[in-house]
């Protein structure tokens, strides 16, 4: 064992006569433990909330829609090569519409599909697609919340007006419109259920002046919706890409900013705790001046003196970081049971531990602990044996 590390270990384990210095060292260790543990717990909870929102909110809306600005696609053509992180790509015709019933009017978005498996909101429908949305019969599947708002049931008629397409009549320019029959209801608590309706791909294409074999673009479902930023690298510049960020981008940006701010604020606990290492080492340098001088007279070099206090301060930071990391992971893994003991209101906090985040927290804490030893170690190396031992 190197002499510098051996002496640092003895200093760290010894019961110093300076009780105040020992107290400051213990406070530094406890502060690092609490800071690292709090960082891991809070960031894991924020990760869990972000992941839960991503699964609940983004699972019911298109992750992306790609279309060719030069024209439309054809069902007979070969589908483009999509990147590997795209789980599924289905043809889509979609537009904003106004739905009018005998009891009210509501804005919505119609989505043309080829099969009930094309959208997760329709997965629970067991009937055949040919019965629900047959080609040419202009039938509609509507969300239960929107159906309640317009007081519609299966078999009722609803007028759909496409505001983006219009036609000239003797009475002026009027939007394209058509009566649709409600053929099914889907049930979902998602926000999309309040405005999304589904029709046959070809029926919507006819209203948008497309042939039965044409469609606007491909609706993409990604393994990770946050990979949408990489999508533009796989398509030519003349392709148009619409993604979920136009609807929910601000929400997830706010969640990410809140997580970053919480991490920054809690990391100040670690910064304050590490500053106590500077204080404790500085007190030890004053207390151990005579011993440092004797070690130098016995041949210990100044760089070895510096290493003694660097090792000692780093030991304090490393032990606190290790204990805080273990406690943080254990509390995070058992947070549901802990919340049951603390609260009787059935509060559930989802958690998700990211290994990269844990490594970053540990590296941040150890780096601060190492930096905090530089000044005390420099002061210790400046001790002159003759001056320190003059009155001994």
Coordinates of C-alpha atoms in Angstrom, one line a residue:
X1 CA 0.0 0.0 0.0
X2 CA 1.3 3.4 -0.9
X3 CA 2.4 5.5 2.1
X4 CA 0.2 8.4 1.2
X5 CA -2.9 6.3 1.1
X6 CA -1.9 4.4 4.2
X7 CA -1.6 7.6 6.3
X8 CA -4.8 9.0 4.8
X9 CA -6.7 5.8 5.8
X10 CA -5.3 6.0 9.3
X11 CA -6.3 9.7 9.6
X12 CA -9.8 8.9 8.3
X13 CA -10.3 6.0 10.8
X14 CA -8.7 7.7 13.8
X15 CA -10.6 9.5 16.5
X16 CA -9.2 12.9 16.2
X17 CA -8.7 15.1 19.2
X18 CA -10.4 17.9 17.4
X19 CA -14.0 17.0 18.0
X20 CA -15.3 19.9 16.0
X21 CA -13.3 18.8 12.9
X22 CA -14.6 15.2 13.3
X23 CA -18.1 16.6 13.6
X24 CA -17.7 18.6 10.3
X25 CA -16.4 15.5 8.6
X26 CA -19.4 13.4 9.7
X27 CA -21.7 16.1 8.6
X28 CA -20.1 16.1 5.2
X29 CA -20.5 12.4 4.9
X30 CA -24.2 12.5 6.0
X31 CA -24.9 15.4 3.6
X32 CA -23.4 13.5 0.7
X33 CA -25.5 10.4 1.6
X34 CA -28.7 12.5 1.8
X35 CA -27.9 14.5 -1.4
X36 CA -27.1 11.5 -3.5
X37 CA -30.0 9.5 -2.2
X38 CA -32.5 12.4 -2.8
X39 CA -31.1 12.9 -6.3
X40 CA -31.7 9.2 -7.2
X41 CA -35.2 9.1 -5.7
X42 CA -36.5 12.3 -7.1
X43 CA -35.1 11.8 -10.6
X44 CA -36.3 8.2 -10.6
X45 CA -39.8 9.4 -9.7
X46 CA -39.7 12.1 -12.4
X47 CA -38.5 9.5 -14.9
X48 CA -41.4 7.3 -13.9
X49 CA -43.9 10.1 -14.3
X50 CA -42.5 11.0 -17.7
X51 CA -42.6 7.3 -18.8
X52 CA -46.1 6.9 -17.6
X53 CA -47.3 10.0 -19.4
X54 CA -45.5 8.9 -22.6
X55 CA -47.3 5.5 -22.4
X56 CA -50.7 7.0 -21.6
X57 CA -50.8 10.1 -23.7
X58 CA -48.6 9.2 -26.7
X59 CA -50.0 5.7 -27.2
X60 CA -53.3 7.0 -28.6
X61 CA -52.1 9.7 -31.0
X62 CA -50.0 9.3 -34.2
X63 CA -46.3 9.4 -33.3
X64 CA -45.7 10.7 -36.8
X65 CA -47.3 11.1 -40.2
X66 CA -45.1 11.3 -43.3
X67 CA -46.4 12.5 -46.6
X68 CA -44.8 13.4 -50.0
X69 CA -45.2 17.0 -50.9
X70 CA -45.1 16.1 -54.6
X71 CA -48.3 14.1 -54.5
X72 CA -50.1 11.2 -52.9
X73 CA -49.2 7.5 -52.3
X74 CA -50.9 4.6 -54.0
X75 CA -51.9 1.3 -52.3
X76 CA -50.4 -0.6 -55.2
X77 CA -47.0 0.9 -54.7
X78 CA -44.3 -0.6 -52.6
X79 CA -44.0 1.0 -49.1
X80 CA -40.9 3.0 -48.4
X81 CA -38.1 1.6 -46.2
X82 CA -38.7 2.9 -42.8
X83 CA -36.0 3.0 -40.1
X84 CA -35.8 0.1 -37.6
X85 CA -37.3 2.0 -34.7
X86 CA -40.6 2.3 -36.5
X87 CA -42.7 -0.5 -35.2
X88 CA -45.7 -0.1 -37.6
X89 CA -46.6 2.1 -40.6
X90 CA -50.2 2.2 -41.9
X91 CA -51.8 4.2 -44.7
X92 CA -53.8 7.2 -43.5
X93 CA -56.2 9.9 -44.7
X94 CA -56.9 12.5 -42.1
X95 CA -58.4 15.9 -41.9
X96 CA -60.1 18.3 -39.4
X97 CA -63.9 18.1 -39.6
X98 CA -67.1 19.6 -38.1
X99 CA -69.6 17.0 -36.8
X100 CA -73.2 18.0 -36.6
X101 CA -76.0 16.0 -35.1
X102 CA -79.6 17.0 -34.2
X103 CA -78.4 17.9 -30.7
X104 CA -75.2 19.7 -31.2
X105 CA -72.0 20.5 -33.1
X106 CA -68.4 19.6 -32.3
X107 CA -65.0 19.9 -34.0
X108 CA -63.1 16.7 -34.5
X109 CA -60.5 14.9 -36.5
X110 CA -61.4 12.1 -38.9
X111 CA -58.9 9.3 -39.5
X112 CA -59.2 7.0 -42.4
X113 CA -58.1 3.4 -41.7
X114 CA -57.9 0.1 -43.5
X115 CA -58.3 -2.2 -40.5
X116 CA -59.3 -1.9 -36.8
X117 CA -55.7 -2.8 -35.9
X118 CA -54.5 0.4 -37.5
X119 CA -55.2 2.4 -34.4
X120 CA -54.8 1.4 -30.7
X121 CA -58.1 3.0 -29.8
X122 CA -59.9 0.4 -31.9
X123 CA -58.0 -2.7 -30.6
X124 CA -60.9 -3.8 -28.4
X125 CA -63.5 -3.9 -31.2
X126 CA -64.1 -7.5 -32.0
X127 CA -66.3 -7.1 -35.1
X128 CA -65.0 -7.5 -38.6
X129 CA -63.7 -4.4 -40.3
X130 CA -66.1 -5.1 -43.3
X131 CA -69.0 -4.8 -40.9
X132 CA -67.8 -1.8 -39.0
X133 CA -66.4 0.4 -41.8
X134 CA -67.3 -1.2 -45.2
X135 CA -66.0 0.6 -48.3
X136 CA -68.6 2.9 -49.9
X137 CA -71.2 2.9 -47.0
X138 CA -69.8 5.9 -45.2
X139 CA -69.9 4.6 -41.7
X140 CA -68.2 6.0 -38.7
X141 CA -66.7 4.8 -35.4
X142 CA -66.9 7.5 -32.7
X143 CA -65.6 7.9 -29.2
X144 CA -68.0 7.4 -26.3
X145 CA -67.3 10.8 -24.8
X146 CA -67.9 12.6 -28.1
X147 CA -71.0 10.4 -28.7
X148 CA -72.4 11.5 -25.3
X149 CA -71.7 15.1 -26.2
X150 CA -73.6 14.9 -29.5
X151 CA -76.2 12.4 -28.1
X152 CA -75.4 9.8 -30.7
X153 CA -76.0 6.1 -30.6
X154 CA -75.1 3.2 -33.0
X155 CA -77.3 3.6 -36.1
X156 CA -77.7 7.4 -35.8
X157 CA -76.8 9.8 -38.6
X158 CA -74.3 12.6 -38.2
X159 CA -73.2 15.2 -40.8
X160 CA -69.5 15.5 -41.4
X161 CA -68.2 18.7 -42.9
X162 CA -64.6 19.0 -44.1
X163 CA -63.6 22.6 -43.6
X164 CA -60.3 22.3 -45.5
X165 CA -62.1 21.2 -48.7
X166 CA -64.9 23.3 -50.2
X167 CA -66.9 23.4 -53.4
X168 CA -68.6 26.1 -55.3
X169 CA -72.4 26.0 -55.4
X170 CA -75.1 28.5 -56.6
X171 CA -75.2 29.7 -53.0
X172 CA -71.5 30.3 -52.8
X173 CA -68.6 28.3 -51.5
X174 CA -69.6 25.6 -49.0
X175 CA -67.5 23.0 -47.2
X176 CA -67.6 19.4 -48.5
X177 CA -70.1 17.4 -46.4
X178 CA -71.7 14.0 -46.2
X179 CA -74.0 12.1 -43.9
X180 CA -72.3 9.2 -42.0
X181 CA -73.9 6.4 -40.0
X182 CA -72.5 5.6 -36.6
X183 CA -71.5 1.9 -36.8
X184 CA -69.5 1.5 -33.6
X185 CA -68.2 3.2 -30.4
X186 CA -64.8 3.0 -28.8
X187 CA -64.2 3.6 -25.1
X188 CA -61.2 5.4 -23.8
X189 CA -60.3 7.9 -21.2
X190 CA -57.5 9.3 -23.4
X191 CA -57.8 12.9 -24.7
X192 CA -58.0 11.6 -28.3
X193 CA -61.4 10.0 -27.5
X194 CA -63.0 13.5 -27.3
X195 CA -62.3 14.4 -30.9
X196 CA -61.0 11.5 -33.0
X197 CA -63.4 9.6 -35.3
X198 CA -62.6 6.7 -37.7
X199 CA -63.9 6.0 -41.1
X200 CA -62.9 3.8 -44.1
X201 CA -59.7 5.0 -45.8
X202 CA -61.4 5.1 -49.2
X203 CA -64.5 6.9 -48.0
X204 CA -62.5 9.8 -46.5
X205 CA -60.3 9.8 -49.7
X206 CA -63.4 10.4 -51.8
X207 CA -64.4 13.4 -49.7
X208 CA -60.9 14.7 -50.1
X209 CA -61.1 14.2 -53.9
X210 CA -58.7 11.2 -53.9
X211 CA -59.2 7.9 -55.8
X212 CA -60.0 4.7 -53.9
X213 CA -56.4 3.6 -54.2
X214 CA -54.8 6.8 -53.1
X215 CA -54.0 8.0 -49.6
X216 CA -52.2 11.0 -48.0
X217 CA -49.3 9.4 -46.2
X218 CA -48.2 6.8 -43.7
X219 CA -49.0 6.9 -40.0
X220 CA -46.0 5.8 -37.9
X221 CA -45.9 4.1 -34.5
X222 CA -42.4 4.2 -32.9
X223 CA -40.8 2.0 -30.3
X224 CA -39.9 5.2 -28.4
X225 CA -41.9 8.3 -29.4
X226 CA -38.9 10.4 -28.3
X227 CA -36.9 9.0 -31.3
X228 CA -39.1 11.2 -33.6
X229 CA -36.2 13.7 -33.8
X230 CA -34.2 11.1 -35.8
X231 CA -37.0 10.6 -38.4
X232 CA -36.0 13.4 -40.7
X233 CA -32.6 11.8 -41.4
X234 CA -34.3 8.9 -43.2
X235 CA -36.5 10.8 -45.6
X236 CA -35.7 13.2 -48.5
X237 CA -36.1 16.9 -47.9
X238 CA -39.3 17.1 -50.1
X239 CA -41.2 14.9 -47.6
X240 CA -43.4 16.4 -45.0
X241 CA -43.2 15.0 -41.4
X242 CA -45.8 15.8 -38.8
X243 CA -45.3 14.4 -35.3
X244 CA -46.8 14.3 -31.9
X245 CA -44.8 17.4 -30.7
X246 CA -47.2 19.7 -32.5
X247 CA -49.9 18.5 -30.0
X248 CA -48.0 17.4 -26.9
X249 CA -44.5 18.9 -27.4
X250 CA -44.9 21.7 -24.9
X251 CA -46.3 19.4 -22.2
X252 CA -43.3 17.0 -22.4
X253 CA -40.9 19.9 -22.6
X254 CA -42.3 21.3 -19.4
X255 CA -42.0 17.9 -17.7
X256 CA -38.3 17.7 -18.9
X257 CA -37.6 21.2 -17.7
X258 CA -39.2 20.4 -14.3
X259 CA -37.0 17.3 -13.9
X260 CA -33.9 19.3 -14.8
X261 CA -34.7 22.0 -12.3
X262 CA -35.5 19.5 -9.5
X263 CA -32.1 17.8 -10.2
X264 CA -30.3 21.1 -10.1
X265 CA -31.9 22.2 -6.8
X266 CA -31.3 18.9 -5.1
X267 CA -27.7 18.7 -6.3
X268 CA -27.1 21.8 -4.2
X269 CA -27.3 19.5 -1.2
X270 CA -24.3 17.6 -2.5
X271 CA -22.5 20.9 -3.2
X272 CA -23.1 22.2 0.4
X273 CA -22.1 18.8 1.9
X274 CA -18.9 18.7 -0.2
X275 CA -18.0 22.2 1.0
X276 CA -17.8 20.7 4.5
X277 CA -14.9 18.5 3.3
X278 CA -12.9 21.6 2.6
X279 CA -13.6 22.9 6.1
X280 CA -12.8 19.5 7.8
X281 CA -9.6 19.1 5.9
X282 CA -8.5 22.6 6.5
X283 CA -9.0 22.1 10.3
X284 CA -7.0 18.9 10.0
X285 CA -4.1 20.6 8.3
X286 CA -3.9 23.1 11.1
X287 CA -4.2 20.3 13.7
X288 CA -1.6 18.0 12.1
X289 CA 1.0 20.6 11.2
X290 CA 3.5 19.0 13.6
X291 CA 3.0 15.6 12.2
X292 CA 3.2 16.8 8.6
X293 CA 6.5 18.5 9.5
X294 CA 7.9 15.3 11.1
X295 CA 6.9 13.2 8.1
X296 CA 8.7 15.7 5.9
X297 CA 11.8 15.5 7.9
X298 CA 11.7 11.7 7.6
X299 CA 11.7 12.0 3.8
X300 CA 8.1 12.4 2.8
X301 CA 7.9 14.6 -0.3
X302 CA 5.5 17.5 -0.7
X303 CA 3.5 15.7 -3.5
X304 CA 3.0 12.8 -1.1
X305 CA 1.7 15.2 1.6
X306 CA -0.8 16.5 -1.0
X307 CA -1.9 13.0 -1.8
X308 CA -2.6 12.3 1.9
X309 CA -5.3 14.9 2.1
X310 CA -6.6 14.2 -1.4
X311 CA -7.0 10.6 -0.5
X312 CA -8.6 11.4 2.8
X313 CA -11.2 13.9 1.4
X314 CA -11.9 11.5 -1.5
X315 CA -12.5 8.7 1.0
X316 CA -15.2 10.8 2.8
X317 CA -16.9 11.6 -0.5
X318 CA -16.6 8.0 -1.9
X319 CA -18.1 6.4 1.3
X320 CA -20.9 8.9 1.4
X321 CA -21.6 8.5 -2.3
X322 CA -21.6 4.7 -2.1
X323 CA -24.0 4.6 0.9
X324 CA -26.3 7.2 -0.7
X325 CA -26.4 5.3 -4.0
X326 CA -27.3 2.0 -2.2
X327 CA -30.0 3.7 -0.1
X328 CA -31.4 5.7 -3.0
X329 CA -31.8 2.6 -5.2
X330 CA -33.3 0.6 -2.3
X331 CA -35.8 3.3 -1.4
X332 CA -36.7 3.8 -5.1
X333 CA -37.4 0.1 -5.6
X334 CA -39.6 0.0 -2.5
X335 CA -41.2 3.4 -2.8
X336 CA -44.7 1.9 -3.3
X337 CA -44.6 0.1 0.0
X338 CA -43.1 3.1 1.8
X339 CA -45.8 5.4 0.5
X340 CA -48.4 2.9 1.7
X341 CA -46.9 3.1 5.2
X342 CA -46.7 6.9 5.2
X343 CA -50.0 7.8 3.5
X344 CA -53.5 6.2 3.7
X345 CA -54.7 7.9 0.5
X346 CA -53.4 5.3 -1.9
X347 CA -50.8 7.6 -3.4
X348 CA -48.9 5.9 -6.2
X349 CA -45.6 7.3 -7.5
X350 CA -44.3 5.5 -10.6
X351 CA -40.5 5.1 -10.7
X352 CA -38.0 4.2 -13.3
X353 CA -34.2 3.9 -12.6
X354 CA -31.9 4.9 -15.5
X355 CA -28.5 3.3 -15.1
X356 CA -26.9 6.2 -17.0
X357 CA -28.4 8.7 -14.7
X358 CA -27.1 6.8 -11.6
X359 CA -23.6 6.8 -13.1
X360 CA -23.8 10.5 -13.8
X361 CA -24.9 11.2 -10.2
X362 CA -22.1 9.1 -8.7
X363 CA -19.5 10.7 -11.0
X364 CA -20.8 14.2 -10.2
X365 CA -20.5 13.5 -6.4
X366 CA -17.0 12.0 -6.6
X367 CA -15.8 14.8 -8.9
X368 CA -16.9 17.4 -6.4
X369 CA -15.4 15.5 -3.5
X370 CA -12.1 15.3 -5.4
X371 CA -12.1 19.0 -6.3
X372 CA -12.8 19.9 -2.7
X373 CA -9.5 18.4 -1.6
X374 CA -7.3 20.5 -3.8
X375 CA -7.0 23.7 -1.6
X376 CA -6.5 21.9 1.8
X377 CA -3.9 19.5 0.1
X378 CA -2.1 22.5 -1.3
X379 CA -2.0 24.2 2.1
X380 CA -0.7 21.1 3.7
X381 CA 2.1 20.8 1.2
X382 CA 3.1 24.4 2.0
X383 CA 3.9 23.6 5.6
X384 CA 7.6 24.1 6.3
X385 CA 9.1 21.8 8.9
X386 CA 11.3 24.4 10.4
X387 CA 8.4 26.8 11.0
X388 CA 6.1 24.1 12.3
X389 CA 8.6 22.6 14.7
X390 CA 10.1 25.8 16.0
X391 CA 8.3 25.8 19.3
X392 CA 8.0 22.0 19.7

